[in-house]
Coordinates of C-alpha atoms (C1' of nucleotides) in Angstrom, one line a residue:
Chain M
X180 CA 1.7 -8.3 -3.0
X181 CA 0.5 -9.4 -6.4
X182 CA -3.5 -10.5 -6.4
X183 CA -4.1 -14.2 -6.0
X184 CA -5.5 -14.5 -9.3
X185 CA -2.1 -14.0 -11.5
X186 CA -1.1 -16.8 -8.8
X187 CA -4.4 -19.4 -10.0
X188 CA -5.0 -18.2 -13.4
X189 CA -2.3 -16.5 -15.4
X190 CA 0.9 -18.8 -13.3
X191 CA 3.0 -19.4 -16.1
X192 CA 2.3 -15.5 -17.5
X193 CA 3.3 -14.5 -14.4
X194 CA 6.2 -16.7 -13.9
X195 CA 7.6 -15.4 -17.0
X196 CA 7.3 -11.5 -16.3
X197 CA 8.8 -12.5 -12.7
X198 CA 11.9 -14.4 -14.9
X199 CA 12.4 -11.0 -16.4
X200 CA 13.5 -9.6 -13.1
X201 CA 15.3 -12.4 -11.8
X202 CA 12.7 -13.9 -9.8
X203 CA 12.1 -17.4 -10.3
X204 CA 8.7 -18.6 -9.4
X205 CA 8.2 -22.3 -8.2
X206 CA 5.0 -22.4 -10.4
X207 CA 4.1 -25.9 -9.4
X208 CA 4.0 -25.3 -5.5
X209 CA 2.0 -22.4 -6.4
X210 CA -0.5 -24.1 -8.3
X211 CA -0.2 -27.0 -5.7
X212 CA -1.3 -24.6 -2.5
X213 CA -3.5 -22.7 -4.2
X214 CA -5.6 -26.1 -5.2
X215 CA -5.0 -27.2 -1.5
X216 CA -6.3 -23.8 -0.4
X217 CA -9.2 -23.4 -2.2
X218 CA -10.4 -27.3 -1.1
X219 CA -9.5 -26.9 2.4
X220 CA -11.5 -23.6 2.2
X221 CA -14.5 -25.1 1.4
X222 CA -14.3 -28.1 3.4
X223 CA -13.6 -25.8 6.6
X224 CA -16.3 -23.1 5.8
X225 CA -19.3 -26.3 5.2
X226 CA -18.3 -28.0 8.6
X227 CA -18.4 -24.3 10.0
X228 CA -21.7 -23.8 8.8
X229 CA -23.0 -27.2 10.0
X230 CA -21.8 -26.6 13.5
X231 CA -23.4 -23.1 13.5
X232 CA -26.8 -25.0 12.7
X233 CA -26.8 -27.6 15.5
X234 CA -25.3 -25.0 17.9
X235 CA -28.3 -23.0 17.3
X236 CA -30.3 -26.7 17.4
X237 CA -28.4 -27.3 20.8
X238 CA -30.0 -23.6 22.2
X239 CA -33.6 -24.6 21.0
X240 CA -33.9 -28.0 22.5
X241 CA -32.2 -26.6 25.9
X242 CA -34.8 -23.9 26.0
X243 CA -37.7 -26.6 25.3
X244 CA -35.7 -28.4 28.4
X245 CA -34.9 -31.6 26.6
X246 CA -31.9 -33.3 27.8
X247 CA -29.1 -32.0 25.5
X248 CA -26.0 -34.0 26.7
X249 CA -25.8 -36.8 24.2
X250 CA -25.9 -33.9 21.4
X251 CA -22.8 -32.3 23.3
X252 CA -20.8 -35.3 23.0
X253 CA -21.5 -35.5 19.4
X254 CA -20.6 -32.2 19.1
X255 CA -17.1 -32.6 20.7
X256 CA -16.0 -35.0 18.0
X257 CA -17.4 -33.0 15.2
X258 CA -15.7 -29.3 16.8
X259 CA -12.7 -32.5 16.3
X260 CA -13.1 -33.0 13.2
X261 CA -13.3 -29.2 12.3
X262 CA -10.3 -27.8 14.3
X263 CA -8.5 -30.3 12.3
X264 CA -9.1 -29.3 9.0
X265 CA -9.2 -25.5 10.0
X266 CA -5.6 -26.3 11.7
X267 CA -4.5 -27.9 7.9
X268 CA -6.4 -25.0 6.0
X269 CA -4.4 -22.1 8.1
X270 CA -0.9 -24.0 7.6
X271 CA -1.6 -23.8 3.9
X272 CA -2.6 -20.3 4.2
X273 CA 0.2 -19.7 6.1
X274 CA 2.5 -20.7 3.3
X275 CA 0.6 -18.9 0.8
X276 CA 1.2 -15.5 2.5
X277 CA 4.8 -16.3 3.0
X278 CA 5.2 -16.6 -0.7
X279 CA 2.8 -14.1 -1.8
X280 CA 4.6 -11.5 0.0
X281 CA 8.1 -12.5 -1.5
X282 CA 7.0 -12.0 -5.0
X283 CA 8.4 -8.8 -6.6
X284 CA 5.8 -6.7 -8.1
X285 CA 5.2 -7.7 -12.0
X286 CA 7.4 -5.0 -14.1
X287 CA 5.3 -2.8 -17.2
X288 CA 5.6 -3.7 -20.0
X289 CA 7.2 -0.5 -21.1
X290 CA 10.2 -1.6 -19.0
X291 CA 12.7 -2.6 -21.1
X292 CA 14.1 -5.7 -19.9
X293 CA 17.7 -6.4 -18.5
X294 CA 19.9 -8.1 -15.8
X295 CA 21.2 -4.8 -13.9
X296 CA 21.8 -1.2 -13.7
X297 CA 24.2 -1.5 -17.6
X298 CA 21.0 -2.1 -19.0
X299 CA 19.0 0.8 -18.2
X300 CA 17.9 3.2 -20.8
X301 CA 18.5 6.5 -20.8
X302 CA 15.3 8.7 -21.6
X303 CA 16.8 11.9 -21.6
X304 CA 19.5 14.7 -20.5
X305 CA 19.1 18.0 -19.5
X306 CA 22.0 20.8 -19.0
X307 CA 25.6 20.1 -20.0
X308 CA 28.1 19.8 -17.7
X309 CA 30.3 22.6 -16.9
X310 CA 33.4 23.2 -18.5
X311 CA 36.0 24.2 -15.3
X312 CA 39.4 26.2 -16.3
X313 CA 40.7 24.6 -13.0
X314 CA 41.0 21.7 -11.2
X315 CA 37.2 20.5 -9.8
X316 CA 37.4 19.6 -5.9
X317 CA 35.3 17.0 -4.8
X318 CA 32.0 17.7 -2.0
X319 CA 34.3 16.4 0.6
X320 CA 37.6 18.9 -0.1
X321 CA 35.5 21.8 -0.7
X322 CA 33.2 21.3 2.3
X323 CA 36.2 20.6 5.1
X324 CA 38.2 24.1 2.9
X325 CA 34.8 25.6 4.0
X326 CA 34.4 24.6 7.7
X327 CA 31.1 23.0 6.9
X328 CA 31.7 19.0 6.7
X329 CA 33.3 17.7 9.7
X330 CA 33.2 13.8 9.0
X331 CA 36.0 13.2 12.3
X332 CA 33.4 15.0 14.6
X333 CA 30.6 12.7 12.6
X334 CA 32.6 9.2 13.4
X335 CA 33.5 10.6 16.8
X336 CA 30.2 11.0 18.0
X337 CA 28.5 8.1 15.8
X338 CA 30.5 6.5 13.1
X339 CA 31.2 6.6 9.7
X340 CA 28.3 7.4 7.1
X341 CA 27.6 10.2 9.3
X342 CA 27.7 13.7 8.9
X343 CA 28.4 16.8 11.0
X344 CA 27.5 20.1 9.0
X345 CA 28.3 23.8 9.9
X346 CA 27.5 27.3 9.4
X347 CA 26.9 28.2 5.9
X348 CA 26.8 24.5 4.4
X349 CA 24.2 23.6 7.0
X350 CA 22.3 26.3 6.5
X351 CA 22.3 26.0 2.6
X352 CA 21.4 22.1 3.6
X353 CA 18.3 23.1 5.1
X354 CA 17.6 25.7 2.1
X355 CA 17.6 23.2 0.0
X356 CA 14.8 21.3 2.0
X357 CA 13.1 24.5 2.3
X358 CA 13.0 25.1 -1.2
X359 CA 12.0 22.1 -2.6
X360 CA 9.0 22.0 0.2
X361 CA 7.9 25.3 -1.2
X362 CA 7.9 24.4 -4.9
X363 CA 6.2 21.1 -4.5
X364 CA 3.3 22.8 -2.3
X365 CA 3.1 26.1 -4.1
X366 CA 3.6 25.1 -7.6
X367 CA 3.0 21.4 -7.5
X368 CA -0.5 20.9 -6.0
X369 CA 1.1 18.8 -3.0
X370 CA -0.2 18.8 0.6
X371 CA 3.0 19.4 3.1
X372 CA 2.9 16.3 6.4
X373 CA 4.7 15.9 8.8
X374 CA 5.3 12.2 10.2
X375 CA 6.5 10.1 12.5
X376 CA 10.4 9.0 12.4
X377 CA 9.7 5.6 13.8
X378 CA 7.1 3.2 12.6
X379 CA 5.6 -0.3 13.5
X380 CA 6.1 -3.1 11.7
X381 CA 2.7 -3.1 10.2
X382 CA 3.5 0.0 8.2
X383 CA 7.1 -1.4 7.1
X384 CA 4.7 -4.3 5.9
X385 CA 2.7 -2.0 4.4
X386 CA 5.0 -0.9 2.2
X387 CA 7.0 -4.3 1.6
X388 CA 10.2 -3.0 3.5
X389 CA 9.2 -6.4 5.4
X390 CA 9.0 -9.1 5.2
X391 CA 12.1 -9.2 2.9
X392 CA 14.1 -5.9 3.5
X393 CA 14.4 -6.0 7.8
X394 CA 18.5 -5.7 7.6
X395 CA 18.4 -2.3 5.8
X396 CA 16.9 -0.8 8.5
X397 CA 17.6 0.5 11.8
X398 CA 15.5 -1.0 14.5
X399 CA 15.0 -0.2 18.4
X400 CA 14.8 -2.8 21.3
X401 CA 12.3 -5.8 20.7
X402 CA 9.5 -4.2 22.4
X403 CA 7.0 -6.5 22.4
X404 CA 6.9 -10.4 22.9
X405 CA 6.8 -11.2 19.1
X406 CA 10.5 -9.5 19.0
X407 CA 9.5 -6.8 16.8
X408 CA 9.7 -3.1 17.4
X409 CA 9.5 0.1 15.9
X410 CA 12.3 0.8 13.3
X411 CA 13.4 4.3 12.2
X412 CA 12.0 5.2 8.6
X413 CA 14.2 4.3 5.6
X414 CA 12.7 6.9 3.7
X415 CA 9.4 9.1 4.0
X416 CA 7.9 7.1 1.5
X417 CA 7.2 4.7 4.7
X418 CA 4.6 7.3 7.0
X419 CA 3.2 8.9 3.8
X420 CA 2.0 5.5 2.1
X421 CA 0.6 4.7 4.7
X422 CA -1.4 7.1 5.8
X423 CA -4.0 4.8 3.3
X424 CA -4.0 2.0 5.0
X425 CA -7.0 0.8 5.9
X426 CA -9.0 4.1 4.4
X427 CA -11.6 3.5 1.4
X428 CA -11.1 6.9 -0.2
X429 CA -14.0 8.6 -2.9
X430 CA -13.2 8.5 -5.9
X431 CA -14.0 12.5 -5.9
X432 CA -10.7 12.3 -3.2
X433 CA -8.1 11.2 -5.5
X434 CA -5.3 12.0 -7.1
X435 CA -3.9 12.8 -3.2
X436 CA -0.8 13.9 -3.3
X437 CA 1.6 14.7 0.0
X438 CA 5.2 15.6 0.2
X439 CA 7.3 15.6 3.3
X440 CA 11.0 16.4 4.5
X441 CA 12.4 14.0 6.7
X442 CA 15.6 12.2 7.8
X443 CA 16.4 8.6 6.4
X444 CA 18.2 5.6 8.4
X445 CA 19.9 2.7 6.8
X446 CA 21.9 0.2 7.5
X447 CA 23.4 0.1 4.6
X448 CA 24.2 -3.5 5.4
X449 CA 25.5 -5.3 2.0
X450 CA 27.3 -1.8 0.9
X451 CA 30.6 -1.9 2.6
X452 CA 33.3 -0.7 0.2
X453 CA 31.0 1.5 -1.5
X454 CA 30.9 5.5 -2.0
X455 CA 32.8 5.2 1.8
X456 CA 33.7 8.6 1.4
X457 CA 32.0 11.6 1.2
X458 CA 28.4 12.6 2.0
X459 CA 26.8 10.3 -0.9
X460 CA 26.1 6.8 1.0
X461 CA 24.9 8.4 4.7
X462 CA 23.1 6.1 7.4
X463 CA 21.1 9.0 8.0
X464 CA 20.3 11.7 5.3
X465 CA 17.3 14.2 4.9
X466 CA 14.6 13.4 1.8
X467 CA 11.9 15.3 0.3
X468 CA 9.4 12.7 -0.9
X469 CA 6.4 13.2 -2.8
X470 CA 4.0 10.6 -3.1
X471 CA 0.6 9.9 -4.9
X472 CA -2.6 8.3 -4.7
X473 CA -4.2 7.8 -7.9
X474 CA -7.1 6.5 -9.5
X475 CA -5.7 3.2 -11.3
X476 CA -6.4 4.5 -14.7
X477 CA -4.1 7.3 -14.1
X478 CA -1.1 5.9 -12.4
X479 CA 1.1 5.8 -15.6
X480 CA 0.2 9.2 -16.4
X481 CA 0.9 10.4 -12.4
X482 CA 4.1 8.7 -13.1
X483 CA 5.1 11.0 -15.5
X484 CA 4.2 13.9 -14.0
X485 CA 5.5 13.1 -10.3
X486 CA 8.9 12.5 -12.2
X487 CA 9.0 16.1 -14.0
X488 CA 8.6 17.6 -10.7
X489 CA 11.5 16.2 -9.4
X490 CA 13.2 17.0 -12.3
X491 CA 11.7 20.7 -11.8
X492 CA 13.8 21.0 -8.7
X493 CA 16.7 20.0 -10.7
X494 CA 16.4 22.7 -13.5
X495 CA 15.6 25.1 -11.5
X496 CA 18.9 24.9 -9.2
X497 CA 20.1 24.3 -12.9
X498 CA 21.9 21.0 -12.2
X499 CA 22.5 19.2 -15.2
X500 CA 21.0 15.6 -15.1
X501 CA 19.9 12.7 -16.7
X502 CA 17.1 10.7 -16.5
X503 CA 16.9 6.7 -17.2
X504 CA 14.5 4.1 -17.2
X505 CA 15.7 1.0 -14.6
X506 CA 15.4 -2.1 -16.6
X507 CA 13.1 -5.0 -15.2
X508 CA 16.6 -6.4 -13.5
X509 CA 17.2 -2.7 -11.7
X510 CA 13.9 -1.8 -10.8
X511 CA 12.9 -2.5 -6.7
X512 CA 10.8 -5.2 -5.3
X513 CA 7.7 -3.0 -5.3
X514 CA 7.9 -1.4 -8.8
X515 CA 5.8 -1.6 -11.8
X516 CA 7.9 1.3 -13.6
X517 CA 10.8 3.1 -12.2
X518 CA 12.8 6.2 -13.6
X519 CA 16.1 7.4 -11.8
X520 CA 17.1 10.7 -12.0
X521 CA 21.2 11.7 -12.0
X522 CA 22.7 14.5 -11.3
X523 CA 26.3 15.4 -13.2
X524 CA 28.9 15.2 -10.5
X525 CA 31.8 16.7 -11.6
X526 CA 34.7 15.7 -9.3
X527 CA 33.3 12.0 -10.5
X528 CA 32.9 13.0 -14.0
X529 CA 30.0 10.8 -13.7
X530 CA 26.1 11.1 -13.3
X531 CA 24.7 9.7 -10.0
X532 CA 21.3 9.0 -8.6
X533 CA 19.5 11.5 -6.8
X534 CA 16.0 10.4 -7.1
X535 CA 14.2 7.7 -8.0
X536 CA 10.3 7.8 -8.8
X537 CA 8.0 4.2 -8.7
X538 CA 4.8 3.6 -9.8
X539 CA 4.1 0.9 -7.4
X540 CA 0.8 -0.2 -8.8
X541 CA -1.8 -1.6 -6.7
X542 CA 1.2 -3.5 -5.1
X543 CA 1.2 -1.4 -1.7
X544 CA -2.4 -0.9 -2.2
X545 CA -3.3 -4.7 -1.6
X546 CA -1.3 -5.0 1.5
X547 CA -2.8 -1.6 3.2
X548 CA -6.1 -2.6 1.9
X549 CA -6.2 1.1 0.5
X550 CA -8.9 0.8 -1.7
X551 CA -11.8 3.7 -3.2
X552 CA -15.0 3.2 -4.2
X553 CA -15.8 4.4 -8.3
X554 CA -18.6 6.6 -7.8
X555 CA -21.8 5.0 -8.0
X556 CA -20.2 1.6 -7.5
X557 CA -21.0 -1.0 -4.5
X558 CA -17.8 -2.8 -5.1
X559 CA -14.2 -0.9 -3.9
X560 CA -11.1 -1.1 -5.7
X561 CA -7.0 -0.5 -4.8
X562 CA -5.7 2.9 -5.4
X563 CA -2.6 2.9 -7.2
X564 CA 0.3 4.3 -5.0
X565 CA 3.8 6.3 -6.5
X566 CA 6.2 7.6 -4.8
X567 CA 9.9 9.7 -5.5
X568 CA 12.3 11.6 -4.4
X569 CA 12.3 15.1 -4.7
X570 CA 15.0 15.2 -4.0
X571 CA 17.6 13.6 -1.7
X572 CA 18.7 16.4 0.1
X573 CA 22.2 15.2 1.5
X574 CA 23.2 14.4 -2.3
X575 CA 21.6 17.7 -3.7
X576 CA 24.2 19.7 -1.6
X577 CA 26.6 17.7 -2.9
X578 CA 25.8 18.6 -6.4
X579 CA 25.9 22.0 -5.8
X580 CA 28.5 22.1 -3.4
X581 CA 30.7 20.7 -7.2
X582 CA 29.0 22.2 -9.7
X583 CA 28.7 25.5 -8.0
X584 CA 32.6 25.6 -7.2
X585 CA 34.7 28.5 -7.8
X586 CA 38.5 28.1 -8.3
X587 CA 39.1 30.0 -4.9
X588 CA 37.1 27.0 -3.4
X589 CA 34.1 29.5 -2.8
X590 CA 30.8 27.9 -3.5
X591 CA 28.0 30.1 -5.7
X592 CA 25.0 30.0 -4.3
X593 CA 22.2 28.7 -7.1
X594 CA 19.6 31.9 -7.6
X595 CA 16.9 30.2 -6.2
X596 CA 18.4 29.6 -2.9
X597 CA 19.7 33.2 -2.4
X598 CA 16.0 34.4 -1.0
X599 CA 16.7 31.3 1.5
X600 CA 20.3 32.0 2.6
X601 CA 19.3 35.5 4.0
X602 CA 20.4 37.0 0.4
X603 CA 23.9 35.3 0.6
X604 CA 25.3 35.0 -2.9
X605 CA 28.3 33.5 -2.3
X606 CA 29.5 30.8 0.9
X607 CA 32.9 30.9 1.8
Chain E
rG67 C1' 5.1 6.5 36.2
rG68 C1' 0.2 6.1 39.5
rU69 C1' -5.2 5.5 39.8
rG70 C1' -9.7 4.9 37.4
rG71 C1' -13.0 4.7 32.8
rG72 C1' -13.4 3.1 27.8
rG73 C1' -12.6 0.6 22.6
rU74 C1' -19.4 -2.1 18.8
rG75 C1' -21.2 -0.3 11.5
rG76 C1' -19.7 6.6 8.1
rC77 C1' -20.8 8.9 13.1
rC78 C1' -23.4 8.6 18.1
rG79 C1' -24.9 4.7 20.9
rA80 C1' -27.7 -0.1 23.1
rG81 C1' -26.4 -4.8 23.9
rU82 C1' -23.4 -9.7 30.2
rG83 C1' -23.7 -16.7 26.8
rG84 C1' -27.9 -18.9 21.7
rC85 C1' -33.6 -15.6 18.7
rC86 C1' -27.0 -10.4 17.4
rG87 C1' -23.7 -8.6 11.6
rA88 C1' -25.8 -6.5 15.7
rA89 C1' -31.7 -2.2 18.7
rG90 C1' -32.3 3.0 18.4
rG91 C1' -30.7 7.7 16.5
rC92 C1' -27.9 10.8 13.1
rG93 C1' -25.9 11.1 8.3
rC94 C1' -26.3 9.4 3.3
rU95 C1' -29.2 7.2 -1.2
rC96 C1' -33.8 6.1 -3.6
rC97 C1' -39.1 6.5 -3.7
rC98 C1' -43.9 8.7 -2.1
rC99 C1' -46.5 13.0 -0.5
rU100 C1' -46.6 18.2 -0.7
rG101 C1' -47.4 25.1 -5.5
rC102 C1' -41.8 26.3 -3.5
rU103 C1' -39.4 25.9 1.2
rA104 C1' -40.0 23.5 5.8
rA105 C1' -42.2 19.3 7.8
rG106 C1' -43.9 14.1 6.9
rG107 C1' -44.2 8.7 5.1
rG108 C1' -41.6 4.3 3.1
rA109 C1' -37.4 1.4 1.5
rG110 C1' -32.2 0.9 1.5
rU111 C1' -27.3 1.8 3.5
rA112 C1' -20.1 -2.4 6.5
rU113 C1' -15.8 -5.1 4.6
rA114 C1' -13.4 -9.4 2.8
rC115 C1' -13.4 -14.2 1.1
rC116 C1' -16.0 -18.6 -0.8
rC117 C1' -19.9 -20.7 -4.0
rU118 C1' -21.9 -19.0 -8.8
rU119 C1' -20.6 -18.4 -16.4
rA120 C1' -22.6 -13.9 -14.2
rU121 C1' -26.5 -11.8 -11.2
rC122 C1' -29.7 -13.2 -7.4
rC123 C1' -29.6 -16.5 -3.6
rG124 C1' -26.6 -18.8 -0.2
rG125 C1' -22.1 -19.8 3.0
rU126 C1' -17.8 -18.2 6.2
rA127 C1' -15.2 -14.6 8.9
rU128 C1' -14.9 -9.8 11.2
rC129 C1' -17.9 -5.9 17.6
rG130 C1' -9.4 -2.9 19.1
rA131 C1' -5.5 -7.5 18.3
rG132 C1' -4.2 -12.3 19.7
rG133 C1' -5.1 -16.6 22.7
rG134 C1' -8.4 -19.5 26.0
rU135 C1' -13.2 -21.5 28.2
rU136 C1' -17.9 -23.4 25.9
rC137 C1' -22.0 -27.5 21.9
rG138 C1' -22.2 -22.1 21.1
rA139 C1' -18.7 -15.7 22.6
rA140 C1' -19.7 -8.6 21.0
rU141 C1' -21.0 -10.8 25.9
rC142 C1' -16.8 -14.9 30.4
rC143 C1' -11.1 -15.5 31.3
rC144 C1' -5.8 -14.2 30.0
rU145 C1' -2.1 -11.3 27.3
rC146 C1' -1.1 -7.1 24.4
rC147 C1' -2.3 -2.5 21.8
rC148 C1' -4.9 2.0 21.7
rU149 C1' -7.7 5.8 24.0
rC150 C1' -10.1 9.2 27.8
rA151 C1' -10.0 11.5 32.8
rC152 C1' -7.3 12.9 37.1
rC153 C1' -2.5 13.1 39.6
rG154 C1' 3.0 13.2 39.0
rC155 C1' 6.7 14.7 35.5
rC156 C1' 7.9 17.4 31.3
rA157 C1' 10.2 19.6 25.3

RNA sequence: GGUGGGGUGGCCGAGUGGCCGAAGGCGCUCCCCUGCUAAGGGAGUAUACCCUUAUCCGGUAUCGAGGGUUCGAAUCCCUCCCUCACCGCCA
């Protein structure tokens, strides 16, 4: 949610950063509610102050036992009069917030702008892809060779985008997890959580999954009259935000920074036809997030850094990769500044995403109301949230699962992970 | 799932219709006093929005959430959420 002030006095300034990312702004209904707020807002708060005054009269006189019926009637048609305007002033509001809350965030102006993913800008590549004297298998051949992707079992028992994994390919899965927990907590400086898979509709608010983004995720039964119930966390990013809602940190407390492994659930809906096969478009895949709270001075720089620790992962299980910077027509609803990190996939001769790290600005911030306090200062002020994958598990084994292929269809397993496979070198 | 008790400021806790944004205590900040320490005295200490060039002042809202009754609600009524205790069940 962008502050109401870009919305009163910097409209067309904003209008024009929104055109940027394909958001088109109905500046003059802005302007038009915003006027009508701000009037009706007055008017409402006066006539509430006048009846708080002869309330309080009505008290005095009934104490001094004067007759106080004549004052009530008058009072009827004034509380009139009052639940009136208030009624007209909170349909305005109303209307406010729904737009308000279907902005996209304003992009940085170090985003270059574009219309889609062809325009990003590639920042920078790292590793070379390997040069194979055989024919590369794809994730999907090497993993059923293997006995450790069973997609029949997966649609049997749920459907497709779902994954059963065995023996040695599960287990190297869950290294993967392991390992990048360890690196971010023990060389990274973040706190390890553990959350809650399912969250209320305040949090998905929270973090502007809603109102705008409801059909991505999974959702259980209506649980409560309004309809809405708890829905299954489209990515750690979700629990983690929002563990600020609500909180007015010290400024002493920041940067906090918190990294979690968890599974992800989407629908997917609008993807049909895409990536169907393989492990790379899952309705449920596991995530290491990391995500920041930062002093608002600092969130470009937290950017940067948050991103070369994803990266870290990357070298380290040397994976060759590139890194680009989404284009204001690319970047998600929430971002100020996004970079996407791809990994080389052989078998696709192609690099594909397998993180993404946001600086989300004071975006999230404004709807959680997570605000700190500069030290010293009576006023607070929103933290600036980021947040990025480190990495996406699910696609992570997939890299390695290619890159680490040997022409008997044995996988290597990547140094780092040895310790965590038990000292197992090779799978297969 | 059953029965009962609760949700008030950073924390504890008083408050059953107006004088309550809210006593008192703790904590914290500042000041005074005191060789130091300890003790003591005084003042201040929620958030958001509106008004305002800005500050001050002032106004509005918020006592778990939403709705209702009333001239007026922390206080009465309804619904929901959360929580505590005991019982049942249980990873």
């Amino acid at each position: 949610m962008l502050d109401s002030t870009f919305f009163r006095i910097n409209v067309s300034e904003t209008a024009e950063k929104l055109m940027a990312r394909g958001y088109q702004l109905d500046v003059s209904l802005v302007v038009d509610l915003e006027t009508q707020r701000k009037s009706l807002q007055v008017k409402t708060e006066t006539l509430q102050a006048a009846r708080n005054a002869r309330s309080k009269e009505i008290g005095l006189a009934a104490k001094r036992g004067e007759d106080i019926t004549s004052l009530r009637a008058e009072m009827n048609t004034f509380s009139a009069q009052l639940n009136a305007v208030k009624a007209e002033f909170e349909t305005v509001n109303a209307k406010i917030k729904d737009i308000a809350s279907s902005v996209p965030n304003l992009p940085h102006d170090s985003v270059p702008i574009g219309k889609d993913e062809d325009q990003n800008v590639e920042v920078s590549t790292w590793g070379s892809p390997r040069k194979f004297a055989f024919d590369v298998k794809d994730h999907v051949d090497l993993g059923e060779a293997l006995d450790g992707l069973d997609f029949k079992s997966a649609v049997k028992i749920s459907g497709s985008r779902f994954i059963v994994m065995k023996g040695q390919i599960a287990k190297m899965h869950r290294a993967l997890a392991q390992y990048m927990l360890d690196l971010h907590t023990q060389t990274h400086g973040y706190t390890e959580l553990y959350v809650p898979y399912l969250v209320n509709a305040e949090s998905l608010f929270g973090t502007t999954q809603l109102p705008k983004f409801g059909d991505d995720l999974f959702n259980t039964n209506p649980a409560t009259q309004e309809g809405i119930g708890m829905s299954l966390i489209p990515t750690a990013e979700v629990p983690l935000t929002n563990m600020a809602r609500d909180i007015i940190y010290d400024e002493a407390d920041l940067p906090i920074k918190m990294t979690a492994h968890t599974p992800c659930f989407r629908s997917e809906a609008g993807s049909y036809g895409r990536d169907t096969r393989g492990l790379i478009r899952q309705h449920q895949f596991d995530k290491v997030e990391m995500v920041q709270f930062v002093h608002p001075e600092k969130s470009f720089e937290a950017l940067e850094e948050l991103t070369c620790h994803a990266e870290q992962v990357l070298k380290n299980l040397n994976l060759p990769y590139r890194k680009v910077i989404l284009c204001t027509g690319d970047m998600g609803f929430a971002a100020t500044k996004t970079y996407d990190l791809e990994v080389w996939l052989p078998a696709q001769n192609a690099y594909r995403e397998i993180s993404s790290c946001s600086n989300i600005g004071d975006f999230q911030a404004r709807r959680l109301k997570a605000r700190f306090r500069p030290t010293g200062a009576k006023k607070t002020e929103f933290i600036h949230t980021l947040n990025g994958s480190g990495l996406a598990v699910g696609r992570t084994l997939v890299a390695v699962l290619e890159n680490y292929q040997l022409e008997d269809g044995r996988i290597e397993v990547p140094a780092v992970l040895v310790a965590y496979m038990g000292g197992l070198t090779h799978i297969g």
